[in-house]
Short mmCIF file of C-alpha atoms and ligand atoms in Angstrom, two decimals:
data_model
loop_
_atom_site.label_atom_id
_atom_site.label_comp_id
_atom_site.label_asym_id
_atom_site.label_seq_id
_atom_site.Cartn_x
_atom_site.Cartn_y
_atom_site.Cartn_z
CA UNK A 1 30.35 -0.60 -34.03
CA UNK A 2 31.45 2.03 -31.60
CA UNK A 3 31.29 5.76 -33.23
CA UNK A 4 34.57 7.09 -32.61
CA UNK A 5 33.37 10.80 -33.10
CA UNK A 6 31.39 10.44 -29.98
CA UNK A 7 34.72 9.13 -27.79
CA UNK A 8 34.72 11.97 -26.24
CA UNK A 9 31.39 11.61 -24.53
CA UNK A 10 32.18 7.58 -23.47
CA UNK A 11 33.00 8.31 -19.85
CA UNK A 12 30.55 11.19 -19.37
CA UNK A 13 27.70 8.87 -20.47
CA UNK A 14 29.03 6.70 -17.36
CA UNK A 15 26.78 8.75 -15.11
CA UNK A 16 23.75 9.02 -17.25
CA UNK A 17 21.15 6.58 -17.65
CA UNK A 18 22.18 4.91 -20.81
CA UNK A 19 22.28 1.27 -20.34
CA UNK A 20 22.77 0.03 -23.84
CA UNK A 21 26.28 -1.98 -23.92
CA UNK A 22 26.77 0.41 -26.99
CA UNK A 23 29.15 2.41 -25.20
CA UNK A 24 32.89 1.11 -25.51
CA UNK A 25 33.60 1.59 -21.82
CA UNK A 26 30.25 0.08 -20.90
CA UNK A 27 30.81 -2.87 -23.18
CA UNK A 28 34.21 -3.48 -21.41
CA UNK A 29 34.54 -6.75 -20.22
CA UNK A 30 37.71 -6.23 -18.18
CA UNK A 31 36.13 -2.52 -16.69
CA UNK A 32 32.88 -4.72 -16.01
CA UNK A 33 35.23 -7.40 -14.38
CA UNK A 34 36.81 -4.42 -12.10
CA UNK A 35 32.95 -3.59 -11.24
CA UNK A 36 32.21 -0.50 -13.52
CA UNK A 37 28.62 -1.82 -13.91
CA UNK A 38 28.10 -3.41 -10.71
CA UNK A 39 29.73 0.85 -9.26
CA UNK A 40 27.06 2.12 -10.83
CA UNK A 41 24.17 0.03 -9.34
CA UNK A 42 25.58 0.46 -6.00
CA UNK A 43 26.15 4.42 -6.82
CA UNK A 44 22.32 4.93 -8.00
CA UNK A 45 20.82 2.88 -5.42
CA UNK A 46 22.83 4.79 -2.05
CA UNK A 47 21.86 8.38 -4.38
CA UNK A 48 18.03 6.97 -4.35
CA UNK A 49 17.95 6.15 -1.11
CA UNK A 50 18.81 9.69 0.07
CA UNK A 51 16.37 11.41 -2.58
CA UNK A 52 13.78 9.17 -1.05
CA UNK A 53 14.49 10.27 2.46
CA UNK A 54 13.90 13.87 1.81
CA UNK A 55 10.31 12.33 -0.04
CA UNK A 56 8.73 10.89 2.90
CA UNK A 57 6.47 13.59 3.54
CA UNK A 58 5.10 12.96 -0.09
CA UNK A 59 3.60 9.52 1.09
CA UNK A 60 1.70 8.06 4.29
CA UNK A 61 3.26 6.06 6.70
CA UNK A 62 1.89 2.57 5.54
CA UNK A 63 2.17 3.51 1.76
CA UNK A 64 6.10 3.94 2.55
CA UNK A 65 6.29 0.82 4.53
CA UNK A 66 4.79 -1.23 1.47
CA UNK A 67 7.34 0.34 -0.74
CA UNK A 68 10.42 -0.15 1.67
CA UNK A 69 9.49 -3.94 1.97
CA UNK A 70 7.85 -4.68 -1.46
CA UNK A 71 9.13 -2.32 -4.20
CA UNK A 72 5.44 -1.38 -5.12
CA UNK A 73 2.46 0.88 -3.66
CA UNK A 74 -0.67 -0.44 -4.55
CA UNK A 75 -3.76 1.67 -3.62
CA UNK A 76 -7.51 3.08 -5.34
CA UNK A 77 -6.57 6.77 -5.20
CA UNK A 78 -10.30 7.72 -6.13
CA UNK A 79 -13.68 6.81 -4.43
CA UNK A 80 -16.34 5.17 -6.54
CA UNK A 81 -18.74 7.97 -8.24
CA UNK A 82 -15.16 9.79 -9.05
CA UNK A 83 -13.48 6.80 -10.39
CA UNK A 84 -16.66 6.02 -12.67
CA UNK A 85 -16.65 10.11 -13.84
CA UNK A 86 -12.88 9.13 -14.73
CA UNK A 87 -13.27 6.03 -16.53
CA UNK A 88 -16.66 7.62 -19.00
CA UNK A 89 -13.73 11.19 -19.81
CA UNK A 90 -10.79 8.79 -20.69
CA UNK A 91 -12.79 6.17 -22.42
CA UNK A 92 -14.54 8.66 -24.42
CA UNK A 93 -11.98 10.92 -25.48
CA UNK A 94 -10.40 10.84 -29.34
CA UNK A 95 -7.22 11.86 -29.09
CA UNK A 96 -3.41 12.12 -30.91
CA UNK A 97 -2.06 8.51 -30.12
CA UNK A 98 1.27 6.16 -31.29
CA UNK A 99 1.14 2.88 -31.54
CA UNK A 100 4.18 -0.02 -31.12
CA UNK A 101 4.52 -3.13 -31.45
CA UNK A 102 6.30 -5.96 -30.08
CA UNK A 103 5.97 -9.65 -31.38
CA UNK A 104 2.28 -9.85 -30.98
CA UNK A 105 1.21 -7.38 -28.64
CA UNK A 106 0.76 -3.52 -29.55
CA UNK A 107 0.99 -0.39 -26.71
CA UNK A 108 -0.66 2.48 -27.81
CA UNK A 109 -0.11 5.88 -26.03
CA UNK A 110 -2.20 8.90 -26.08
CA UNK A 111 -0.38 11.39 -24.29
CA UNK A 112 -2.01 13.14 -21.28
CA UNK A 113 -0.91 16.89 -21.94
CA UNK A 114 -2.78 20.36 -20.89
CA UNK A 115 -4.91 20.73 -23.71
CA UNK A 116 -6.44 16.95 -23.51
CA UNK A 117 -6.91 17.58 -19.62
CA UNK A 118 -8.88 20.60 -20.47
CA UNK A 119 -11.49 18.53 -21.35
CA UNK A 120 -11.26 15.69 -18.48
CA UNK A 121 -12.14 17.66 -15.31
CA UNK A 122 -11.62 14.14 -13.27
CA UNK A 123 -8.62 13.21 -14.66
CA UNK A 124 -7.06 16.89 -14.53
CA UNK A 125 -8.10 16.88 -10.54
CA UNK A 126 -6.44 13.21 -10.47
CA UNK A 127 -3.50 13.81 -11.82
CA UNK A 128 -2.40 17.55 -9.77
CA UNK A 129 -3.60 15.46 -6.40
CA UNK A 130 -0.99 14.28 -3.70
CA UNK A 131 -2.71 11.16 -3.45
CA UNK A 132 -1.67 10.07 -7.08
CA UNK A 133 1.79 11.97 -7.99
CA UNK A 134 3.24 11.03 -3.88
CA UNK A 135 3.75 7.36 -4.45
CA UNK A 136 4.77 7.77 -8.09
CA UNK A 137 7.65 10.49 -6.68
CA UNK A 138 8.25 8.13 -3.57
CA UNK A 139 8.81 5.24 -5.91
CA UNK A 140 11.02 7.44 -8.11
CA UNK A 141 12.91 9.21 -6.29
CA UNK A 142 12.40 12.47 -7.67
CA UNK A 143 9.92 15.37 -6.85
CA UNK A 144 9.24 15.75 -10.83
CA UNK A 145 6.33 15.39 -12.66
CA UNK A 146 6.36 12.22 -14.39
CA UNK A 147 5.23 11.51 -17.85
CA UNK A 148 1.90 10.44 -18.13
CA UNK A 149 -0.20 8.44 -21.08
CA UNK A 150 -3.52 6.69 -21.64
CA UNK A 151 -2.27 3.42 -22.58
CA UNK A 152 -4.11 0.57 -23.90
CA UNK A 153 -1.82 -3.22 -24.36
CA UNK A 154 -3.10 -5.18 -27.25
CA UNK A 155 -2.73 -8.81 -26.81
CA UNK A 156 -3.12 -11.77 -29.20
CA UNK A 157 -3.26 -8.98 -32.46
CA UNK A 158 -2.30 -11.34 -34.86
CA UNK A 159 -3.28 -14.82 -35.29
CA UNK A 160 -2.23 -17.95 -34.61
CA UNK A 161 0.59 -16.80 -32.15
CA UNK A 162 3.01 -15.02 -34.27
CA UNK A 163 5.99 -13.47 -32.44
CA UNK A 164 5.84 -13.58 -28.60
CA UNK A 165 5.98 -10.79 -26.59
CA UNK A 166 9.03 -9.40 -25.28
CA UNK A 167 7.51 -7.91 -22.26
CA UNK A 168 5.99 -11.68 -21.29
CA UNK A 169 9.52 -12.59 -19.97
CA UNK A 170 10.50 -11.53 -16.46
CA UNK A 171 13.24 -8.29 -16.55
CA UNK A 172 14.60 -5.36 -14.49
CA UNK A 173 13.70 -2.39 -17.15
CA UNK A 174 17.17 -0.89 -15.88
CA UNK A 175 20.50 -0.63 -13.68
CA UNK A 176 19.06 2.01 -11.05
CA UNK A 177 16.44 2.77 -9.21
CA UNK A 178 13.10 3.81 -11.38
CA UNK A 179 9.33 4.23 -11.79
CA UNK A 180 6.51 2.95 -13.64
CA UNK A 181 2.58 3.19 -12.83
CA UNK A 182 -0.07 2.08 -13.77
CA UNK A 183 -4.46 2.67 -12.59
CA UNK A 184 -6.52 0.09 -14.28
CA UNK A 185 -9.67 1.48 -16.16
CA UNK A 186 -11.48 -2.01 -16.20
CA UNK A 187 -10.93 -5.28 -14.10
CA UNK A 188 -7.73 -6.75 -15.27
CA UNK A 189 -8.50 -10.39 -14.80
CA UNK A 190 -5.90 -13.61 -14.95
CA UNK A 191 -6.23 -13.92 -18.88
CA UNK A 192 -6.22 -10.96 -20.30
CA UNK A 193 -2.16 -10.30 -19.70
CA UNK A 194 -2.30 -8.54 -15.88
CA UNK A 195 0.80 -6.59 -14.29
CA UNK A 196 3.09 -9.02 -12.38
CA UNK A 197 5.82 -7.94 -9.72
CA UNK A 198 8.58 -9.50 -7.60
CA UNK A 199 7.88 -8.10 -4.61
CA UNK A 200 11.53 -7.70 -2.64
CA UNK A 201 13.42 -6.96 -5.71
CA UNK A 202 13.86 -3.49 -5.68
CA UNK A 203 16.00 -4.37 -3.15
CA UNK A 204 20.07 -4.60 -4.01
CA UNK A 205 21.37 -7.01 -1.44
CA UNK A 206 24.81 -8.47 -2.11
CA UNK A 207 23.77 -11.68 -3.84
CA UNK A 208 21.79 -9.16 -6.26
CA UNK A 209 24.80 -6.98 -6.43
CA UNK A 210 26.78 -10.32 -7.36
CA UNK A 211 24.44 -11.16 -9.99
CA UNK A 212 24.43 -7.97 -11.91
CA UNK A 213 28.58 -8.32 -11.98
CA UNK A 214 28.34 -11.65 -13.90
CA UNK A 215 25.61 -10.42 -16.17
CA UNK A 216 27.58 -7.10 -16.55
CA UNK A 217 30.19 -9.25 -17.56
CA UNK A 218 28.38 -11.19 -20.13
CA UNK A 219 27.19 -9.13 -21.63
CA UNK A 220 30.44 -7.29 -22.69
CA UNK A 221 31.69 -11.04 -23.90
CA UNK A 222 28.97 -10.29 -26.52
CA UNK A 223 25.98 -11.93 -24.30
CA UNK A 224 22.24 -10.45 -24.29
CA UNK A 225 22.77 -7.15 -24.63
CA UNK A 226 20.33 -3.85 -23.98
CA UNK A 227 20.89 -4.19 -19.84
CA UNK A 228 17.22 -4.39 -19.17
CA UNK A 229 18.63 -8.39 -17.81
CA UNK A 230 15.83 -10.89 -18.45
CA UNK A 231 15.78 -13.33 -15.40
CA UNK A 232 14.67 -17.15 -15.53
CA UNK A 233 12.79 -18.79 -13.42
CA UNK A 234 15.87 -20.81 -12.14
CA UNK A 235 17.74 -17.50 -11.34
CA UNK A 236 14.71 -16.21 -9.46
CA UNK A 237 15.09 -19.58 -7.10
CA UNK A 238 19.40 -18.51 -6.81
CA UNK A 239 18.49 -14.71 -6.32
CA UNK A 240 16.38 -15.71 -3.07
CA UNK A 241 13.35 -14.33 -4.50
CA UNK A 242 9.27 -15.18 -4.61
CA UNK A 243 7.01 -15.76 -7.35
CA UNK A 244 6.09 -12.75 -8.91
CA UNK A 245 3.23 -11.45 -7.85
CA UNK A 246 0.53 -11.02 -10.51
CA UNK A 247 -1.87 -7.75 -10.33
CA UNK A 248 -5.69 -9.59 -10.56
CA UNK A 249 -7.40 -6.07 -9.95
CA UNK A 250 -10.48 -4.71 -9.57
CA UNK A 251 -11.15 -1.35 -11.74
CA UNK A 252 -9.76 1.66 -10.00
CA UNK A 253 -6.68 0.11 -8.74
CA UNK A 254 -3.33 1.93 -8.59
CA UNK A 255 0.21 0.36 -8.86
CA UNK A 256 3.76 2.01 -8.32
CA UNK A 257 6.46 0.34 -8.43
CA UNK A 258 10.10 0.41 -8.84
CA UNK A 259 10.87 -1.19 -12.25
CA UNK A 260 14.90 -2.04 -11.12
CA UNK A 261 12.57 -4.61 -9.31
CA UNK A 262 11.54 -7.67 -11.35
CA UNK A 263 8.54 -7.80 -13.57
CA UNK A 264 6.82 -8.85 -16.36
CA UNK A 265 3.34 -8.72 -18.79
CA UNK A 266 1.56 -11.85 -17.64
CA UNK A 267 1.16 -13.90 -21.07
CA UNK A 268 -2.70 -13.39 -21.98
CA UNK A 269 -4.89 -16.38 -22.71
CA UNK A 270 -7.18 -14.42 -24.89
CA UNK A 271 -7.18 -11.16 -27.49
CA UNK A 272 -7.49 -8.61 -24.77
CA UNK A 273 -7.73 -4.45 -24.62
CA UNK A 274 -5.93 -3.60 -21.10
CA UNK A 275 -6.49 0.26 -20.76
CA UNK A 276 -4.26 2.35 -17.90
CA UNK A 277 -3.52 5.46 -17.12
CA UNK A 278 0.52 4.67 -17.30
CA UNK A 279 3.21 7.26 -16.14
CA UNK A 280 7.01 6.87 -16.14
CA UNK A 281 9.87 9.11 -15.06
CA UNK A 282 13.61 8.97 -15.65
CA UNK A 283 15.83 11.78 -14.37
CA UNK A 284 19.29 11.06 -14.50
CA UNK A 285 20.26 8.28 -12.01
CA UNK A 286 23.17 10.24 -10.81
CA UNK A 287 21.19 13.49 -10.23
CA UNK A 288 22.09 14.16 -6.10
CA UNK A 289 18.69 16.32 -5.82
CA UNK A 290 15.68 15.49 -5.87
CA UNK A 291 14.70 18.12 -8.27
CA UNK A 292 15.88 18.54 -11.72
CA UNK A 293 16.73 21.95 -12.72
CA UNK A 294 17.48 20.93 -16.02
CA UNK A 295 14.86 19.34 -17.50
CA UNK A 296 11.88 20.09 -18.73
CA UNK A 297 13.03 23.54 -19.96
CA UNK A 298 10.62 26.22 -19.56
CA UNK A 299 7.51 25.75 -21.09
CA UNK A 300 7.42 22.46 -22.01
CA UNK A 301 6.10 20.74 -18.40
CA UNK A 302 3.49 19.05 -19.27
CA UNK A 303 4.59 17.96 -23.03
CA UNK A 304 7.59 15.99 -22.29
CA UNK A 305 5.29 13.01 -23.05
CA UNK A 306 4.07 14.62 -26.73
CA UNK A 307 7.79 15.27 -27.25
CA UNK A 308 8.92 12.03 -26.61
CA UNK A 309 6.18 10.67 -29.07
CA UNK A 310 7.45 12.92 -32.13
CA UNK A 311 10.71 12.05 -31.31
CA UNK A 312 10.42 8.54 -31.14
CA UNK A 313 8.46 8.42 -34.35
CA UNK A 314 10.51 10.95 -35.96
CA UNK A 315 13.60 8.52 -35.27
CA UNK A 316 12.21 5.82 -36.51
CA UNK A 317 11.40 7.13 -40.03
CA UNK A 318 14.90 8.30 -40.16
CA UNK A 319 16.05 5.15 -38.99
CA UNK A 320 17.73 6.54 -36.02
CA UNK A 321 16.34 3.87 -33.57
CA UNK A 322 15.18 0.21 -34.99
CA UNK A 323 13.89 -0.98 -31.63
CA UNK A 324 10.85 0.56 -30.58
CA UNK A 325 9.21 1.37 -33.93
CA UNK A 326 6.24 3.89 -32.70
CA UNK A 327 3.89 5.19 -35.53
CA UNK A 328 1.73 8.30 -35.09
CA UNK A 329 -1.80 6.46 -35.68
CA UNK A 330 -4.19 9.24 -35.65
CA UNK A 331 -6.90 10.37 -33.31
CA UNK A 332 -8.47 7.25 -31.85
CA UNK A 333 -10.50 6.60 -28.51
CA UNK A 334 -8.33 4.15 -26.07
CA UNK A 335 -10.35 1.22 -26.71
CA UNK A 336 -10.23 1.72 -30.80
CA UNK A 337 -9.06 -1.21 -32.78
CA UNK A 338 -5.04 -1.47 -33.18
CA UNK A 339 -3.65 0.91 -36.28
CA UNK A 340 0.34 -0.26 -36.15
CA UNK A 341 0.47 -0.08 -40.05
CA UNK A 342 2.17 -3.72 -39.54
CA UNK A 343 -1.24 -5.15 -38.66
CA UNK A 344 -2.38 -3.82 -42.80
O1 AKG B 401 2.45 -4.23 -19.42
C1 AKG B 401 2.93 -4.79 -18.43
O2 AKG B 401 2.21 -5.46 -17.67
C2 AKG B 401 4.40 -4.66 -18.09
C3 AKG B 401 5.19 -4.09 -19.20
C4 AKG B 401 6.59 -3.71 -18.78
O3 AKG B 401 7.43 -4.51 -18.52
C5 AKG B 401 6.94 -2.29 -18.66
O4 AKG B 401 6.10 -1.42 -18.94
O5 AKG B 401 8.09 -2.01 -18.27
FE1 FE2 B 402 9.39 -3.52 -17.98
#
């Protein structure tokens, strides 16, 4: 139902990063026909593009060259005795964390502010360094400090198979240009639900550009809503694109990739405790610099991520937001047993 005390805001939200069909002028079938959706694909990607151009310096030359061609940089950021003083801080640490859940998987978040990198040395030398925040800001397209969590994915929490996982099936998270990473604190082997990427599919090429009209338009007939499209196997094979490619890791390992690219949680075979260092960042799409002046406001770089965590919780008591239902959970060390009160 479309809130009619918000009209006002319906075509300023055009050049935001909402992507819900929620919006009456988003949810227009005959503005999505006339290529309002597919405008502001093509509008994000040219404005990313530029921001990236002024980023180059923030990568090396081969790291930019795997991102141009693939969508992702995958690299080990920290030699061996550094990576093992990382893993013992994060693994040991008790901390504030939320839990979610989503059919029957559960992501729980401890967020990574100043106070909890007081007392991880490693981490707090990780996270400042070039090495780690370049290909995140590459990826992104923005010379801001992303958001950054100690996240641990559940698998396989209740049993027999209840619900499946949402995040199983191959999507695009959103309609521009974004970034997620991830650095694996233990081997991610092939059944316990590893990272897998299209590699190519950041790209928007015209049969892309094609694709996200007629989805655009669905949707507004009343199709799968939300805009983070779900892709089948059979429309992988029409788009032109490979297999995804599924992150078997060793320990250590980085990944950054652009999440307009397609991707998906690899279904586990077996209960399994994946534990990352996870960062995301989400500027407005339409932002022409790569710096945003606006956001954080003074003070609060750094605690975006706590923020967001109060927030989302707070929302959900009040019922303000039904899909991601995040519960503050306590302190709890990353590998602790799941807490989503649903699991009681
Ligand atoms: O956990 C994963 O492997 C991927 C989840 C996902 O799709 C996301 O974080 O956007
Ligand atoms: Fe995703």
């Amino acid at each position: 139902m479309a809130n009619w005390l918000a009209a006002p805001l319906w075509p300023l939200e055009i050049f935001t990063a909402t992507k819900a069909f929620s919006n009456p002028l988003l949810a227009s079938e005959k503005l999505n026909r006339r290529g309002l959706y597919a405008w502001r694909v093509t509008a994000t990607h040219r404005l990313a593009d530029r921001r990236r151009r002024k980023l180059r310096h923030l990568v090396s030359d081969a790291e930019r060259e795997a991102f141009d061609t693939t969508g992702a940089i995958v690299k080990t950021p920290l030699a061996p005795d550094a990576f093992a003083a990382l893993r013992e801080e994060v693994m040991n640490l008790s901390a504030p964390a939320y839990e979610m859940r989503e059919g029957d998987a559960v992501t729980r978040r401890i967020a990574v502010t100043p106070s909890l990198l007081t007392s991880t040395p490693t981490l707090a030398r990780l996270v400042a360094s070039q090495e780690y925040q370049g290909p995140i800001r590459y990826a992104g397209s923005f010379d801001v400090a992303p958001q950054l969590y100690i996240q641990t994915i559940f698998t396989h929490v209740v049993e027999p198979d209840g619900s499946p996982d949402p995040q199983n099936q191959l999507h695009m998270d959103t309609f521009h240009p974004t970034v997620k990473s991830w650095l694996w604190l233990d081997d991610v082997d092939e059944d316990m639900g590893p990272f897998a990427y299209v590699f190519g599919s950041h790209k928007l090429d015209p049969r892309r550009l094609a694709w996200h009209k007629r989805r655009s338009v669905i949707a507004a007939q009343g199709g799968p809503h939300g805009g983070s499209f779900r892709v089948s196997d059979a429309e992988l094979r029409r788009l032109h694109l490979p297999d995804p490619h599924v992150f078997v890791a060793p320990a250590g390992t980085m990944v950054a990739g652009d999440t307009f690219g397609l991707h998906r949680r690899t279904r586990a075979t077996r209960p399994s405790r994946r534990v990352e260092l996870w960062a995301t960042s989400r500027p407005n799409p339409f932002n022409p610099f790569i710096k945003n002046w606006l956001w954080p406001l003074p003070g609060m770089e750094g605690r975006e991520a706590i923020l967001w965590q109060e927030y989302a919780t707070f929302a959900h008591k009040m019922g303000l937001r039904k899909r991601k239902d995040w519960h503050y959970v306590g302190k709890v060390r990353p590998k602790d047993d799941p807490r989503h009160p649903s699991l009681t």
